[in-house]
Coordinates of C-alpha atoms in Angstrom, one line a residue:
X9 CA -10.6 -31.7 0.2
X10 CA -11.5 -35.0 -1.3
X11 CA -14.9 -36.2 -0.4
X12 CA -15.1 -39.8 -1.4
X13 CA -13.1 -42.0 1.0
X14 CA -14.5 -45.2 -0.6
X15 CA -12.0 -44.7 -3.4
X16 CA -9.2 -45.6 -1.1
X17 CA -8.4 -49.3 -0.5
X18 CA -8.0 -50.1 3.2
X19 CA -5.4 -52.7 2.1
X20 CA -3.5 -50.2 0.1
X21 CA 0.1 -49.8 1.3
X22 CA -0.1 -46.0 1.5
X23 CA -3.1 -46.3 3.8
X24 CA -1.5 -48.9 6.0
X25 CA 1.7 -46.9 6.3
X26 CA -0.3 -43.8 7.2
X27 CA -2.3 -45.6 9.8
X28 CA 0.9 -47.0 11.4
X29 CA 2.3 -43.5 11.4
X30 CA -0.8 -42.1 13.1
X31 CA -0.7 -44.9 15.7
X32 CA 2.9 -44.0 16.6
X33 CA 2.1 -40.3 16.8
X34 CA -0.9 -41.0 19.0
X35 CA 1.2 -42.9 21.5
X36 CA 3.5 -39.8 21.8
X37 CA 0.6 -37.4 22.2
X38 CA -1.4 -39.6 24.7
X39 CA 1.7 -40.1 26.9
X40 CA 1.9 -36.3 27.3
X41 CA -1.9 -35.8 27.7
X42 CA -2.0 -38.5 30.4
X43 CA 0.5 -36.5 32.4
X44 CA -1.0 -33.1 31.6
X45 CA -0.6 -31.8 35.2
X46 CA 3.2 -31.8 34.7
X47 CA 3.1 -30.3 31.2
X48 CA 5.9 -27.8 30.3
X49 CA 7.0 -25.8 27.3
X50 CA 9.1 -28.6 25.9
X51 CA 6.1 -31.0 26.0
X52 CA 3.8 -28.4 24.5
X53 CA 6.4 -28.1 21.7
X54 CA 6.2 -31.9 21.2
X55 CA 2.4 -31.6 20.9
X56 CA 2.7 -28.8 18.3
X57 CA 5.2 -30.9 16.3
X58 CA 2.9 -33.9 16.3
X59 CA -0.5 -32.2 16.0
X60 CA -1.8 -32.1 12.4
X61 CA -4.2 -29.2 12.3
X62 CA -2.5 -25.9 11.3
X63 CA -4.2 -24.0 14.1
X64 CA -2.0 -25.9 16.6
X65 CA 0.8 -23.4 16.0
X66 CA -1.2 -21.0 18.3
X67 CA -0.2 -23.2 21.3
X68 CA 3.3 -21.7 21.3
X69 CA 1.8 -18.6 22.9
X70 CA 0.0 -20.3 25.8
X71 CA 1.3 -20.5 29.3
X72 CA 1.8 -24.3 30.1
X73 CA 0.1 -23.8 33.5
X74 CA -3.0 -22.3 31.9
X75 CA -2.9 -25.1 29.2
X76 CA -2.8 -27.7 32.0
X77 CA -5.9 -26.2 33.6
X78 CA -7.7 -26.2 30.3
X79 CA -6.9 -29.8 29.7
X80 CA -8.1 -30.7 33.3
X81 CA -11.4 -29.0 32.5
X82 CA -11.6 -30.7 29.2
X83 CA -11.0 -34.2 30.5
X84 CA -12.7 -34.1 33.9
X85 CA -15.4 -31.5 34.1
X86 CA -18.8 -32.4 32.7
X87 CA -19.8 -29.3 30.8
X88 CA -21.4 -28.5 27.4
X89 CA -18.8 -28.6 24.7
X90 CA -19.5 -25.0 23.8
X91 CA -18.4 -23.9 27.3
X92 CA -15.1 -25.7 26.8
X93 CA -14.7 -24.2 23.4
X94 CA -15.2 -20.7 24.9
X95 CA -12.6 -21.5 27.6
X96 CA -10.0 -22.4 24.9
X97 CA -10.8 -19.4 22.7
X98 CA -10.8 -17.0 25.7
X99 CA -7.1 -18.1 26.1
X100 CA -6.5 -17.6 22.3
X101 CA -6.4 -21.3 21.5
X102 CA -8.4 -22.4 18.5
X103 CA -11.4 -24.6 18.9
X104 CA -9.7 -26.9 16.4
X105 CA -6.9 -27.6 18.9
X106 CA -9.6 -28.7 21.4
X107 CA -11.2 -30.9 18.7
X108 CA -7.8 -32.5 17.8
X109 CA -7.0 -33.2 21.4
X110 CA -10.3 -35.1 21.8
X111 CA -9.5 -37.0 18.6
X112 CA -6.1 -38.2 19.8
X113 CA -7.4 -38.9 23.3
X114 CA -10.4 -41.0 22.2
X115 CA -10.5 -41.8 18.4
X116 CA -13.3 -44.2 19.0
X117 CA -15.6 -41.3 19.8
X118 CA -14.1 -38.1 18.3
X119 CA -13.2 -37.5 14.6
X120 CA -10.3 -35.5 13.4
X121 CA -11.3 -31.9 12.6
X122 CA -10.3 -31.8 8.9
X123 CA -13.0 -29.4 7.7
X124 CA -14.7 -26.2 8.8
X125 CA -16.9 -26.9 11.8
X126 CA -19.9 -24.8 12.7
X127 CA -21.7 -27.4 14.8
X128 CA -19.5 -29.9 16.5
X129 CA -22.3 -32.4 17.3
X130 CA -23.5 -32.3 13.7
X131 CA -19.9 -32.8 12.6
X132 CA -19.5 -35.9 14.8
X133 CA -22.8 -37.4 13.6
X134 CA -21.8 -36.9 9.9
X135 CA -18.4 -38.6 10.5
X136 CA -20.1 -41.5 12.4
X137 CA -22.3 -42.1 9.3
X138 CA -19.2 -42.1 7.2
X139 CA -17.4 -44.5 9.5
X140 CA -20.3 -46.9 9.3
X141 CA -20.6 -46.5 5.5
X142 CA -17.0 -47.6 4.8
X143 CA -17.0 -50.1 7.7
X144 CA -14.1 -48.9 9.7
X145 CA -13.5 -49.4 13.4
X146 CA -12.6 -45.9 14.6
X147 CA -11.9 -42.3 13.6
X148 CA -8.1 -42.9 13.5
X149 CA -8.7 -45.3 10.6
X150 CA -11.0 -42.9 8.9
X151 CA -8.5 -40.1 9.2
X152 CA -5.8 -42.3 7.8
X153 CA -7.9 -42.8 4.7
X154 CA -8.9 -39.2 4.4
X155 CA -5.4 -37.9 5.0
X156 CA -3.9 -40.2 2.3
X157 CA -6.4 -38.7 -0.1
X158 CA -5.6 -35.3 1.2
X159 CA -1.8 -35.8 0.7
X160 CA -2.4 -36.9 -2.9
X161 CA -4.6 -33.8 -3.4
X162 CA -2.1 -31.5 -1.8
X163 CA 0.5 -32.7 -4.2
X164 CA -1.8 -31.5 -7.0
X165 CA -2.2 -28.2 -5.1
X166 CA 1.6 -27.7 -4.8
X167 CA 2.0 -28.5 -8.5
X168 CA -0.7 -25.9 -9.3
X169 CA 1.0 -23.2 -7.1
X170 CA 4.3 -23.6 -9.0
X171 CA 2.4 -22.6 -12.2
X172 CA 1.1 -19.3 -10.7
X173 CA 2.5 -15.9 -11.5
X174 CA 1.1 -12.4 -10.8
X175 CA -0.5 -12.3 -14.3
X176 CA -2.5 -15.6 -13.9
X177 CA -3.0 -15.4 -10.2
X178 CA -6.8 -14.9 -10.3
X179 CA -7.2 -18.3 -12.1
X180 CA -5.6 -20.0 -9.0
X181 CA -7.4 -18.4 -6.1
X182 CA -9.1 -21.8 -5.3
X183 CA -5.6 -22.7 -4.0
X184 CA -6.1 -20.4 -1.0
X185 CA -8.5 -22.8 0.7
X186 CA -5.8 -25.5 0.8
X187 CA -2.6 -23.6 1.6
X188 CA -3.2 -23.8 5.3
X189 CA -3.1 -27.6 5.1
X190 CA 0.4 -27.6 3.8
X191 CA 3.2 -28.4 6.3
X192 CA 5.5 -25.6 7.4
X193 CA 8.3 -27.2 5.4
X194 CA 6.1 -27.3 2.3
X195 CA 5.1 -23.7 2.8
X196 CA 8.7 -22.7 3.1
X197 CA 9.7 -24.6 0.0
X198 CA 6.9 -22.9 -2.0
X199 CA 7.6 -19.5 -0.6
X200 CA 11.2 -19.7 -1.9
X201 CA 10.1 -20.7 -5.5
X202 CA 7.1 -18.5 -6.3
X203 CA 6.8 -14.8 -6.8
X204 CA 6.5 -13.0 -3.4
X205 CA 3.3 -11.3 -4.4
X206 CA 1.7 -14.7 -5.4
X207 CA 2.6 -16.1 -2.0
X208 CA 1.3 -13.1 -0.1
X209 CA -2.1 -13.3 -1.8
X210 CA -2.5 -17.1 -1.6
X211 CA -1.4 -17.3 2.1
X212 CA -3.0 -14.2 3.4
X213 CA -6.2 -14.4 5.5
X214 CA -6.6 -10.6 5.5
X215 CA -9.3 -8.8 3.5
X216 CA -8.0 -7.8 0.1
X217 CA -7.7 -4.2 -1.1
X218 CA -7.6 -3.5 -4.8
X219 CA -4.6 -1.4 -6.1
X220 CA -4.5 0.6 -9.3
X221 CA -0.9 0.9 -10.6
X222 CA 0.3 3.9 -12.7
X223 CA 2.0 1.8 -15.4
X224 CA 4.0 4.5 -17.2
X225 CA 5.1 6.1 -14.0
X226 CA 6.3 2.8 -12.6
X227 CA 8.2 1.8 -15.7
X228 CA 10.1 5.1 -15.5
X229 CA 10.9 4.7 -11.7
X230 CA 14.7 4.3 -11.1
X231 CA 14.0 2.8 -7.7
X232 CA 12.8 -0.4 -9.3
X233 CA 15.2 -3.0 -10.7
X234 CA 15.0 -6.2 -12.6
X235 CA 14.0 -7.3 -16.1
X236 CA 10.4 -6.2 -15.5
X237 CA 9.8 -3.3 -13.2
X238 CA 6.2 -4.3 -12.6
X239 CA 7.3 -7.6 -11.2
X240 CA 9.7 -5.7 -9.0
X241 CA 7.0 -3.3 -7.8
X242 CA 4.6 -6.2 -7.0
X243 CA 7.4 -7.8 -4.9
X244 CA 7.7 -4.5 -2.9
X245 CA 3.9 -4.3 -2.5
X246 CA 3.9 -7.9 -1.1
X247 CA 6.1 -6.7 1.8
X248 CA 3.4 -4.2 3.0
X249 CA 1.1 -5.4 5.8
X250 CA -2.2 -5.2 3.9
X251 CA -2.9 -7.6 1.0
X252 CA -3.3 -5.4 -2.1
X253 CA -5.2 -7.5 -4.6
X254 CA -6.3 -7.6 -7.4
X255 CA -4.0 -5.2 -9.1
X256 CA -5.0 -3.0 -12.1
X257 CA -2.5 -1.4 -14.5
X258 CA -3.3 1.8 -16.3
X259 CA -1.0 3.1 -19.1
X260 CA -1.1 6.1 -21.4
X261 CA -2.6 5.2 -24.8
X262 CA 0.8 5.1 -26.5
X263 CA 2.7 3.1 -23.8
X264 CA 3.2 0.1 -26.0
X265 CA 5.4 2.2 -28.3
X266 CA 7.6 3.4 -25.4
X267 CA 8.0 0.4 -23.1
X268 CA 8.4 -3.3 -23.0
X269 CA 6.6 -5.5 -20.4
X270 CA 4.7 -8.7 -20.4
X271 CA 2.0 -7.0 -18.4
X272 CA 0.6 -5.4 -21.6
X273 CA -1.2 -8.7 -22.0
X274 CA -2.5 -8.8 -18.4
X275 CA -6.3 -9.0 -18.3
X276 CA -6.6 -6.0 -16.0
X277 CA -4.4 -3.7 -18.1
X278 CA -6.1 -0.5 -19.4
X279 CA -5.0 2.3 -21.7
X280 CA -6.2 5.9 -21.4
X281 CA -4.9 9.4 -21.9
X282 CA -4.5 11.1 -19.6
X283 CA -4.0 8.0 -17.5
X284 CA -4.5 9.9 -14.2
X285 CA -8.3 10.2 -14.8
X286 CA -8.7 6.5 -15.2
X287 CA -6.4 5.6 -12.3
X288 CA -8.3 7.7 -9.8
X289 CA -11.7 6.7 -11.4
X290 CA -10.9 3.0 -11.1
X291 CA -9.7 3.4 -7.5
X292 CA -12.9 5.1 -6.5
X293 CA -15.0 2.5 -8.4
X294 CA -13.4 -0.5 -6.8
X295 CA -12.8 1.1 -3.4
X296 CA -9.1 0.6 -3.7
X297 CA -5.8 2.5 -3.5
X298 CA -3.3 3.7 -6.1
X299 CA 0.4 3.2 -6.6
X300 CA 2.2 6.0 -8.3
X301 CA 5.1 8.5 -7.8
X302 CA 2.6 11.1 -9.0
X303 CA 0.9 12.8 -6.1
X304 CA -2.1 13.8 -8.3
X305 CA -1.9 17.4 -7.0
X306 CA -4.2 18.6 -9.9
X307 CA -7.0 16.4 -8.5
X308 CA -8.9 16.9 -5.3
X309 CA -8.7 13.3 -4.0
X310 CA -8.1 11.6 -0.7
X311 CA -7.4 8.2 -2.2
X312 CA -4.5 6.5 -0.5
X313 CA -1.2 6.2 -2.6
X314 CA 0.8 3.3 -1.4
X315 CA 3.9 4.2 -3.4
X316 CA 5.1 6.2 -0.4
X317 CA 4.7 3.2 1.9
X318 CA 7.2 1.1 -0.1
X319 CA 10.7 0.5 1.2
X320 CA 13.5 0.7 -1.4

């Protein structure tokens, strides 16, 4: 996210509006936190809708009574912060929810957790220096500045995502680091407009598995529809639980004379006859899977073929 908060004018209208919005939001949140002993699912939902860190969605799974006990411990028991973090995580609540609660409860002392935090005390020290450097009164003001910059940056991220397609996807992998900061509405909007395979790769937190696609075989498959069958195949692949990326395409040497597809220009497209040798060789080399209607019975291989996992 943007690093230099000094570039934002504290008298700028967008900053002042953002600060006012955060102050209103804080009042709603603090009113609930003050009465944490009577918290229920409806109030937890209000917190989720007002919290800003994406990890707050995990609160939907927590029993309100357990959450009340965790808040009581957080506010009233003098313990090392690591012990409190462990209590939250034991109940499957992200540490970033704890950090955000502290921020809303006491923004004079606790910053908003808007970056990856390995050491919380070091994070607080760094943010205090930043607060002093740009001469602000509290971390609510600092977060207002940082989030205005973030909003502007995320607009650029959204614009970048709309340029992505399966063929140029690898050029935009930097976007993955920022997708989680988009709002649920923004994510839904993007998901509707981009290729499903693009969204799967950019939004997935799972480890990627390379896939080698049998190009000739796929282009002949009657199960696939649409102007480009490879686009259709990638959409089906995106519906599988694992994230299969990057994808490689292997065609017979004379494929360009038989078929039409924009993927002939894709940077991971290869030509070889017989194609089977290169398909299996590549899969072994990159520790990936293959996608082909061919079962490769002439080869002694245990490489997974995901074609038979697809739902048509």
